[in-house]
Amino acid sequence: MGGTEGGEVTCDIVIVGAGICGLATALALHRKGMKCIVLERSEVLRYEGGAIGIMTNGWLALDQLGVASILREAAYPLLGRKIIWLDSNRQQDTPFMNGSEEVRRLKRSDLINTLYNALPPDVVKFGHQTVSVKLDPQTNYPVLQLQDGKSISAKILLGCDGANSVVADFLQLKTTKVLARCVTRGLTNYPNGHELTPEFVLTIRNNTSVGRIPVDSKLVYWFVSHPWVQTDKNVSQDNELIRQHTLQVVRTFPKETLKMIEDYDPDSLSLTRMTYRAPWDLLVENFRKGTVTVAGDAMHVMVPFLGQGGSAALEDAVVLARNLSKKFLSTATDPRSIEEALDQYIKERRMRIFELSAQSYITGMLDIESTPLLLRFVFNVLRAILFRDAKRHSRYDCGTL
Ligand SMILES: Cc1cc2nc3c(=O)[nH]c(=O)nc-3n(C[C@H](O)[C@H](O)[C@H](O)COP(=O)(O)OP(=O)(O)OC[C@H]3O[C@@H](n4cnc5c(N)ncnc54)[C@H](O)[C@@H]3O)c2cc1C
């Protein structure tokens, strides 16, 4: 961190949060020759969720960050998606565009560690929780208040602090919403190989769906999505309770599904509620105040039915660093130029994140069996009008860094 002025530490660019977005943004800035620090509240890197699907658009962003080739070695390409409806005995197969689409399921630890290892040492400051942000009345620059009582003054503050973002609160963004559904996620290791085809298989019965996606020849990622009930809150902190509860939820599913969940890797299990920013809010939110903005889930947390939240965070990182690097040439840069760069970033991202969030939301509402018929009709019409080409979202290119 830089020098101190009046007892406060000063830094040019501060990022809050060392998740996918914070690390990717730090790396993008680093590749453009811009120094920053990342404040992470946790003492270590976090890998919650086990694995993450990265589609073509995410790989294009990772190419720009210079880490795609390392990560391609870590997971094999998926060939397509199969949906099986157990109640009606139907099945639908969708190939991933005859090989022109790149979809892989990465272990979260591989993605996070690769981004982290590509950064210079000491960029990430662990155990630094930001509790609030205010603007310095004299300079109009942001001042972060940390939990340990220290404060940091920054020229630019980028909030990559996830769905419950302190920086989003400072920007007075509307509070996030929660869906009455939750997801258990886990990894299962098959030391002798699993022999599953490299495809995403989604099995649905009533209001519960089970996803199964191989990461490589020995590791399988799975999730169980089901309605949220009050007791889920009590089990979400205890792995064994999560396992028992999840097995109960999928008890009528095929035996292999139960076996896969029974054999889970204890470090990988999590039970999460689905949080989102309303897509229509994204069209009007003011994502900047002074030289402060947000990216990743802090800006646009979305329901995971499209599997695009992480890739969208990687795109944010590239677009944000590209725009900042055009204007932030030295520490003497006029704040107005920084604000213009941030406005340009927000302008480039707004429709993209609206479309992703809206498509995720509509897809989710149509997937959930309990959605009332009239709403289902409305969502079907919206989908036909807005998302006729259902895979367009994954062909998006965020451009060069
Ligand atoms: C069930 C599920 C499945 C998903 N599947 C996919 C998928 O297949 N593909 C995909 O692309 N996306 C997927 N997503 C979305 C994806 O996980 C997120 O979009 C992505 O992790 C967002 O990264 P982030 O860095 O913005 O936020 P986070 O991952 O939440 O990281 C935020 C970081 O900030 C830190 N932090 C928070 N507050 C503070 C603070 N006050 N001070 C300091 N540090 C702080 C946290 O500790 C954390 O490290 C899924 C999401 C869910 C829920």
Coordinates of C-alpha atoms and ligand atoms in Angstrom, one line a residue:
M1 CA 0.0 0.0 0.0
G2 CA 1.1 3.6 -0.6
G3 CA 2.2 6.3 1.9
T4 CA 0.1 7.7 4.6
E5 CA -1.6 11.0 4.7
G6 CA -3.0 12.1 8.1
G7 CA -2.9 8.5 9.4
E8 CA -4.8 7.1 6.4
V9 CA -3.2 4.7 4.0
T10 CA -3.5 5.9 0.4
C11 CA -3.7 3.8 -2.8
D12 CA -4.4 4.5 -6.4
I13 CA -6.7 1.7 -7.3
V14 CA -8.4 -0.5 -4.6
I15 CA -10.5 -3.6 -5.4
V16 CA -12.7 -5.0 -2.7
G17 CA -13.0 -8.8 -3.0
A18 CA -10.7 -11.5 -4.2
G19 CA -13.3 -13.7 -5.9
I20 CA -13.3 -14.4 -9.7
C21 CA -14.1 -10.8 -10.5
G22 CA -11.7 -9.1 -8.1
L23 CA -8.7 -11.3 -9.2
A24 CA -9.6 -11.1 -12.9
T25 CA -9.9 -7.3 -12.6
A26 CA -6.6 -7.0 -10.8
L27 CA -4.9 -9.2 -13.5
A28 CA -6.5 -7.1 -16.3
L29 CA -5.2 -3.9 -14.7
H30 CA -1.8 -5.5 -14.1
R31 CA -1.6 -6.5 -17.8
K32 CA -2.3 -2.9 -18.7
G33 CA 0.5 -1.7 -16.4
M34 CA -1.8 -0.3 -13.7
K35 CA -1.0 -1.1 -10.0
C36 CA -3.8 -2.0 -7.6
I37 CA -4.4 -3.8 -4.3
V38 CA -7.2 -6.2 -3.6
L39 CA -8.7 -6.3 -0.1
E40 CA -10.2 -9.7 0.8
R41 CA -12.0 -10.3 4.0
S42 CA -11.2 -14.0 4.2
E43 CA -7.7 -15.3 5.3
V44 CA -7.4 -17.5 2.3
L45 CA -8.7 -17.8 -1.3
R46 CA -12.3 -19.1 -1.4
Y47 CA -13.5 -21.9 -3.7
E48 CA -17.1 -22.2 -2.7
G49 CA -19.3 -24.0 -5.3
G50 CA -16.8 -26.7 -6.3
A51 CA -16.7 -26.1 -10.1
I52 CA -17.9 -23.5 -12.6
G53 CA -19.0 -23.8 -16.2
I54 CA -17.1 -21.4 -18.6
M55 CA -18.6 -20.9 -22.0
T56 CA -17.1 -19.4 -25.2
N57 CA -17.5 -15.8 -24.0
G58 CA -15.7 -16.6 -20.8
W59 CA -12.9 -18.3 -22.6
L60 CA -12.5 -15.2 -24.9
A61 CA -12.1 -13.1 -21.7
L62 CA -9.6 -15.6 -20.2
D63 CA -7.6 -15.4 -23.5
Q64 CA -7.4 -11.6 -23.0
L65 CA -6.2 -12.2 -19.4
G66 CA -3.5 -14.5 -20.7
V67 CA -4.5 -17.5 -18.6
A68 CA -6.8 -19.5 -21.0
S69 CA -4.2 -21.9 -22.2
I70 CA -3.2 -23.0 -18.7
L71 CA -6.9 -23.5 -17.8
R72 CA -7.7 -25.4 -20.9
E73 CA -5.4 -28.1 -19.6
A74 CA -7.4 -28.4 -16.4
A75 CA -10.8 -29.5 -17.8
Y76 CA -11.9 -31.2 -20.9
P77 CA -14.3 -29.7 -23.4
L78 CA -18.0 -30.7 -23.1
L79 CA -19.8 -31.9 -26.2
G80 CA -23.4 -31.1 -25.4
R81 CA -26.3 -31.1 -23.0
K82 CA -28.9 -33.7 -22.3
I83 CA -32.1 -33.0 -20.4
I84 CA -34.1 -36.0 -19.0
W85 CA -37.6 -35.6 -17.7
L86 CA -38.1 -38.6 -15.4
D87 CA -41.9 -38.1 -14.9
S88 CA -42.8 -38.0 -18.6
N89 CA -39.9 -40.2 -19.8
R90 CA -38.7 -37.6 -22.3
Q91 CA -35.2 -36.7 -23.3
Q92 CA -33.7 -33.8 -25.3
D93 CA -30.1 -33.7 -26.7
T94 CA -28.4 -30.4 -27.7
P95 CA -24.9 -30.6 -29.1
F96 CA -22.7 -27.6 -28.4
M97 CA -22.7 -26.2 -31.9
N98 CA -20.7 -29.0 -33.6
G99 CA -17.5 -28.1 -31.8
S100 CA -17.5 -24.3 -32.6
E101 CA -18.6 -23.6 -29.0
E102 CA -16.2 -24.0 -26.1
V103 CA -17.7 -25.2 -22.8
R104 CA -15.7 -26.6 -20.0
R105 CA -16.4 -27.1 -16.3
L106 CA -13.4 -25.9 -14.3
K107 CA -12.7 -26.6 -10.7
R108 CA -13.2 -23.2 -8.9
S109 CA -9.8 -23.7 -7.2
D110 CA -8.1 -24.0 -10.6
L111 CA -9.7 -20.8 -11.9
I112 CA -9.1 -18.8 -8.7
N113 CA -5.5 -20.1 -8.2
T114 CA -4.5 -19.5 -11.8
L115 CA -5.8 -15.9 -11.7
Y116 CA -4.1 -15.4 -8.3
N117 CA -0.8 -16.9 -9.4
A118 CA -0.6 -14.6 -12.4
L119 CA -0.6 -11.6 -10.2
P120 CA 2.5 -10.1 -8.6
P121 CA 3.0 -11.1 -5.0
D122 CA 1.4 -9.0 -2.3
V123 CA -1.4 -7.6 -4.5
V124 CA -4.1 -9.4 -2.5
K125 CA -4.3 -8.4 1.2
F126 CA -6.1 -11.2 3.1
G127 CA -8.0 -10.6 6.3
H128 CA -9.0 -7.1 5.2
Q129 CA -12.8 -6.6 5.5
T130 CA -14.3 -3.4 4.3
V131 CA -17.2 -2.4 6.4
S132 CA -18.2 0.9 4.8
V133 CA -17.2 3.5 2.2
K134 CA -17.6 7.3 2.2
L135 CA -16.4 10.1 0.0
D136 CA -13.7 12.5 1.3
P137 CA -15.5 15.9 1.4
Q138 CA -12.3 17.7 0.4
T139 CA -11.1 15.5 -2.5
N140 CA -14.3 13.6 -3.4
Y141 CA -12.2 10.4 -3.5
P142 CA -13.5 7.3 -1.7
V143 CA -12.3 6.3 1.8
L144 CA -12.8 2.7 2.9
Q145 CA -13.3 1.9 6.5
L146 CA -11.9 -1.5 7.5
Q147 CA -13.0 -3.8 10.2
D148 CA -9.7 -3.5 12.1
G149 CA -10.4 0.3 12.5
K150 CA -7.9 1.3 9.7
S151 CA -9.0 3.4 6.7
I152 CA -7.7 3.5 3.2
S153 CA -8.1 6.4 0.8
A154 CA -8.3 5.4 -2.9
K155 CA -8.3 7.3 -6.2
I156 CA -10.5 4.6 -7.7
L157 CA -12.6 2.0 -5.8
L158 CA -13.8 -1.1 -7.6
G159 CA -16.4 -3.2 -5.7
C160 CA -16.0 -6.9 -6.6
D161 CA -17.4 -8.0 -3.3
G162 CA -20.2 -10.3 -4.4
A163 CA -23.9 -10.4 -3.9
N164 CA -23.9 -8.7 -0.5
S165 CA -21.6 -5.9 -1.6
V166 CA -20.7 -3.1 0.8
V167 CA -19.7 -1.0 -2.3
A168 CA -23.1 -1.6 -3.9
D169 CA -24.7 -0.4 -0.6
F170 CA -22.5 2.8 -0.9
L171 CA -23.8 3.3 -4.4
Q172 CA -27.3 2.8 -3.0
L173 CA -28.2 0.0 -5.5
K174 CA -31.5 -1.7 -4.8
T175 CA -31.2 -4.7 -2.5
T176 CA -30.9 -8.1 -4.1
K177 CA -33.8 -10.5 -4.2
V178 CA -33.9 -14.2 -3.3
L179 CA -35.7 -17.0 -5.2
A180 CA -37.6 -19.6 -3.2
R181 CA -35.1 -22.2 -4.4
C182 CA -31.7 -23.4 -3.3
V183 CA -28.8 -25.4 -4.8
T184 CA -26.6 -28.1 -3.2
R185 CA -23.3 -28.3 -5.1
G186 CA -20.5 -30.8 -4.8
L187 CA -17.6 -32.7 -6.5
T188 CA -17.2 -36.5 -6.5
N189 CA -13.9 -38.0 -7.2
Y190 CA -13.6 -41.4 -9.0
P191 CA -9.9 -42.5 -8.5
N192 CA -10.2 -45.1 -11.2
G193 CA -12.1 -43.0 -13.7
H194 CA -15.9 -42.5 -14.1
E195 CA -16.5 -43.4 -17.8
L196 CA -19.2 -40.7 -18.2
T197 CA -19.5 -39.0 -21.6
P198 CA -18.3 -35.4 -21.6
E199 CA -21.7 -33.8 -21.5
F200 CA -24.0 -31.9 -19.2
V201 CA -26.8 -34.1 -18.1
L202 CA -29.8 -32.5 -16.4
T203 CA -32.4 -34.9 -14.8
I204 CA -35.7 -33.4 -13.7
R205 CA -38.4 -34.9 -11.5
N206 CA -41.2 -32.6 -10.2
N207 CA -39.6 -29.6 -8.8
T208 CA -36.1 -31.0 -8.4
S209 CA -33.4 -31.1 -10.9
V210 CA -30.0 -32.8 -10.7
G211 CA -27.1 -31.7 -12.9
R212 CA -24.1 -33.8 -13.6
I213 CA -21.0 -32.5 -15.5
P214 CA -17.6 -34.2 -15.7
V215 CA -14.6 -31.9 -15.1
D216 CA -12.1 -34.4 -16.4
S217 CA -11.8 -38.2 -16.6
K218 CA -11.8 -38.6 -12.7
L219 CA -13.8 -35.7 -11.3
V220 CA -17.5 -35.0 -11.6
Y221 CA -19.4 -31.8 -10.6
W222 CA -23.0 -32.1 -9.6
F223 CA -25.8 -29.9 -8.3
V224 CA -29.3 -30.5 -6.9
S225 CA -31.7 -27.6 -7.3
H226 CA -34.9 -27.7 -5.3
P227 CA -37.4 -25.5 -3.5
W228 CA -36.1 -23.7 -0.5
V229 CA -37.8 -24.7 2.8
Q230 CA -37.2 -23.2 6.2
T231 CA -35.2 -26.2 7.5
D232 CA -32.6 -25.6 4.7
K233 CA -31.3 -22.7 6.7
N234 CA -30.4 -25.1 9.6
V235 CA -28.6 -27.6 7.5
S236 CA -26.6 -25.2 5.3
Q237 CA -23.7 -24.9 7.8
D238 CA -23.1 -28.7 8.3
N239 CA -21.7 -30.9 5.5
E240 CA -23.2 -34.1 6.9
L241 CA -26.7 -32.5 7.3
I242 CA -26.4 -31.1 3.8
R243 CA -25.6 -34.6 2.4
Q244 CA -28.4 -36.3 4.3
H245 CA -30.9 -33.6 3.3
T246 CA -29.9 -33.7 -0.3
L247 CA -30.1 -37.5 -0.4
Q248 CA -33.6 -37.2 1.0
V249 CA -34.5 -34.7 -1.7
V250 CA -33.3 -37.0 -4.6
R251 CA -34.5 -40.3 -3.1
T252 CA -36.7 -41.1 -6.1
F253 CA -33.8 -40.4 -8.6
P254 CA -31.8 -43.2 -10.3
K255 CA -29.4 -45.2 -8.0
E256 CA -26.2 -43.7 -9.7
T257 CA -27.4 -40.2 -8.7
L258 CA -27.6 -41.2 -5.0
K259 CA -24.3 -43.0 -5.2
M260 CA -22.6 -40.0 -6.7
I261 CA -23.9 -37.7 -3.9
E262 CA -23.1 -40.2 -1.2
D263 CA -19.4 -40.3 -2.4
Y264 CA -19.0 -36.5 -2.4
D265 CA -15.7 -34.8 -1.6
P266 CA -16.3 -33.2 1.8
D267 CA -14.4 -30.0 1.0
S268 CA -16.6 -29.3 -2.0
L269 CA -20.1 -29.3 -0.5
S270 CA -22.3 -26.2 -0.2
L271 CA -25.9 -25.3 0.0
T272 CA -26.7 -21.9 -1.4
R273 CA -29.9 -19.8 -1.9
M274 CA -30.4 -18.3 -5.3
T275 CA -29.9 -14.5 -5.2
Y276 CA -30.4 -12.0 -8.0
R277 CA -30.7 -8.4 -8.9
A278 CA -33.9 -7.8 -10.8
P279 CA -33.0 -7.6 -14.5
W280 CA -35.2 -4.5 -15.0
D281 CA -33.3 -2.7 -12.2
L282 CA -30.0 -3.2 -14.1
L283 CA -31.4 -0.9 -16.8
V284 CA -31.7 2.1 -14.5
E285 CA -29.3 1.6 -11.6
N286 CA -26.6 4.3 -11.1
F287 CA -23.5 2.1 -11.0
R288 CA -21.1 5.0 -10.3
K289 CA -20.6 7.6 -7.6
G290 CA -17.5 9.7 -8.0
T291 CA -14.7 7.3 -8.8
V292 CA -16.4 4.2 -7.4
T293 CA -18.1 1.4 -9.3
V294 CA -18.9 -2.3 -9.0
A295 CA -18.3 -5.4 -11.1
G296 CA -19.2 -9.1 -11.0
D297 CA -21.9 -10.3 -8.7
A298 CA -21.7 -7.0 -6.8
M299 CA -23.1 -5.4 -10.0
H300 CA -25.3 -8.1 -11.5
V301 CA -25.7 -11.2 -9.3
M302 CA -28.1 -13.4 -11.3
V303 CA -29.9 -16.7 -10.9
P304 CA -27.6 -19.5 -12.2
F305 CA -29.9 -21.1 -14.8
L306 CA -27.7 -19.9 -17.7
G307 CA -24.4 -20.5 -15.8
Q308 CA -23.0 -17.1 -16.9
G309 CA -22.4 -15.1 -13.7
G310 CA -18.7 -16.0 -13.5
S311 CA -18.0 -15.5 -17.2
A312 CA -19.8 -12.1 -17.1
A313 CA -17.5 -11.2 -14.2
L314 CA -14.5 -12.0 -16.4
E315 CA -15.9 -9.9 -19.2
D316 CA -16.4 -7.0 -16.7
A317 CA -12.8 -7.2 -15.7
V318 CA -11.6 -6.9 -19.3
V319 CA -13.9 -4.0 -20.2
L320 CA -13.2 -2.2 -17.0
A321 CA -9.4 -2.4 -17.3
R322 CA -9.6 -1.5 -21.0
N323 CA -11.5 1.7 -20.3
L324 CA -9.5 2.7 -17.3
S325 CA -6.2 2.3 -19.0
K326 CA -7.3 4.8 -21.7
K327 CA -7.8 7.5 -19.1
F328 CA -5.8 6.7 -16.0
L329 CA -2.3 7.5 -17.2
S330 CA -0.7 8.7 -14.0
T331 CA -1.6 9.4 -10.4
A332 CA -2.1 13.0 -11.4
T333 CA -5.0 12.0 -13.6
D334 CA -8.0 14.3 -13.2
P335 CA -10.9 12.6 -11.4
R336 CA -13.2 13.7 -14.2
S337 CA -11.2 11.5 -16.7
I338 CA -11.6 8.5 -14.3
E339 CA -15.3 9.1 -14.1
E340 CA -15.6 9.2 -17.9
A341 CA -13.7 5.9 -18.1
L342 CA -16.0 4.3 -15.5
D343 CA -19.1 5.7 -17.3
Q344 CA -17.9 4.2 -20.6
Y345 CA -17.4 0.8 -18.8
I346 CA -20.9 0.9 -17.4
K347 CA -22.3 2.0 -20.8
E348 CA -20.6 -1.0 -22.5
R349 CA -21.8 -3.4 -19.8
R350 CA -25.4 -2.3 -19.1
M351 CA -27.3 -4.0 -22.0
R352 CA -25.1 -7.1 -21.9
I353 CA -25.7 -7.8 -18.2
F354 CA -29.4 -6.9 -18.6
E355 CA -29.8 -9.5 -21.4
L356 CA -27.9 -12.2 -19.4
S357 CA -29.8 -11.6 -16.3
A358 CA -33.2 -11.4 -18.1
Q359 CA -32.5 -14.6 -20.0
S360 CA -31.3 -16.4 -16.8
Y361 CA -34.4 -15.3 -15.0
I362 CA -36.8 -16.3 -17.7
T363 CA -35.1 -19.6 -18.2
G364 CA -35.3 -20.3 -14.5
M365 CA -39.0 -19.4 -14.3
L366 CA -39.7 -21.7 -17.1
D367 CA -37.6 -24.5 -15.6
I368 CA -39.4 -24.3 -12.2
E369 CA -42.5 -26.5 -12.4
S370 CA -44.4 -24.4 -9.8
T371 CA -44.5 -21.3 -12.0
P372 CA -48.2 -20.5 -12.6
L373 CA -49.6 -21.2 -16.1
L374 CA -50.3 -17.5 -16.9
L375 CA -46.8 -16.4 -16.0
R376 CA -45.4 -19.4 -17.9
F377 CA -47.2 -18.1 -21.0
V378 CA -45.8 -14.6 -20.5
F379 CA -42.3 -15.9 -20.0
N380 CA -42.6 -18.1 -23.1
V381 CA -43.7 -15.1 -25.2
L382 CA -40.8 -13.0 -23.8
R383 CA -38.3 -15.8 -24.5
A384 CA -39.6 -16.2 -28.1
I385 CA -39.3 -12.4 -28.7
L386 CA -36.1 -11.6 -26.8
F387 CA -34.1 -14.8 -26.9
R388 CA -35.0 -16.6 -30.1
D389 CA -31.4 -17.5 -30.5
A390 CA -31.0 -19.1 -27.1
K391 CA -27.2 -19.5 -27.4
R392 CA -26.3 -16.0 -28.5
H393 CA -25.3 -15.1 -25.0
S394 CA -22.3 -17.5 -25.2
R395 CA -21.0 -16.1 -28.5
Y396 CA -20.5 -12.6 -27.1
D397 CA -17.0 -11.2 -27.4
C398 CA -16.0 -8.6 -24.8
G399 CA -13.2 -7.4 -27.1
T400 CA -9.5 -6.9 -26.5
L401 CA -7.9 -5.8 -23.3
Ligands
LIG1 C1 -25.5 -22.5 -7.8 C2 -24.7 -21.6 -8.6 C3 -24.1 -22.1 -9.8 C4 -23.3 -21.2 -10.6 N1 -22.8 -21.7 -11.7 C5 -22.1 -20.9 -12.5 C6 -21.5 -21.4 -13.7 O1 -21.6 -22.6 -14.0 N2 -20.9 -20.6 -14.5 C7 -20.7 -19.2 -14.2 O2 -20.1 -18.5 -15.0 N3 -21.2 -18.7 -13.1 C8 -21.9 -19.5 -12.2 N4 -22.4 -19.1 -11.1 C9 -22.2 -17.6 -10.7 C10 -20.8 -17.4 -10.2 O3 -20.5 -18.3 -9.1 C11 -20.7 -16.0 -9.7 O4 -21.2 -15.1 -10.7 C12 -19.2 -15.6 -9.5 O5 -18.7 -16.4 -8.5 C13 -19.1 -14.1 -9.0 O6 -17.8 -13.8 -8.7 P1 -17.5 -12.5 -7.9 O7 -16.0 -12.4 -7.8 O8 -18.2 -11.4 -8.5 O9 -18.2 -12.7 -6.5 P2 -17.8 -13.7 -5.3 O10 -17.4 -15.0 -5.9 O11 -18.9 -13.7 -4.3 O12 -16.5 -13.1 -4.6 C14 -16.6 -12.0 -3.8 C15 -15.3 -11.9 -2.9 O13 -15.4 -10.7 -2.1 C16 -15.1 -11.0 -0.8 N5 -15.8 -10.0 0.0 C17 -17.1 -9.9 0.2 N6 -17.4 -8.8 1.0 C18 -16.2 -8.3 1.3 C19 -15.9 -7.2 2.1 N7 -16.8 -6.4 2.7 N8 -14.5 -6.9 2.3 C20 -13.6 -7.7 1.7 N9 -13.9 -8.7 0.9 C21 -15.2 -9.0 0.7 C22 -15.6 -12.5 -0.6 O14 -15.0 -13.1 0.5 C23 -15.3 -13.1 -1.9 O15 -14.0 -13.6 -1.9 C24 -23.2 -19.9 -10.2 C25 -23.7 -19.4 -9.0 C26 -24.5 -20.2 -8.2 C27 -25.1 -19.7 -7.0

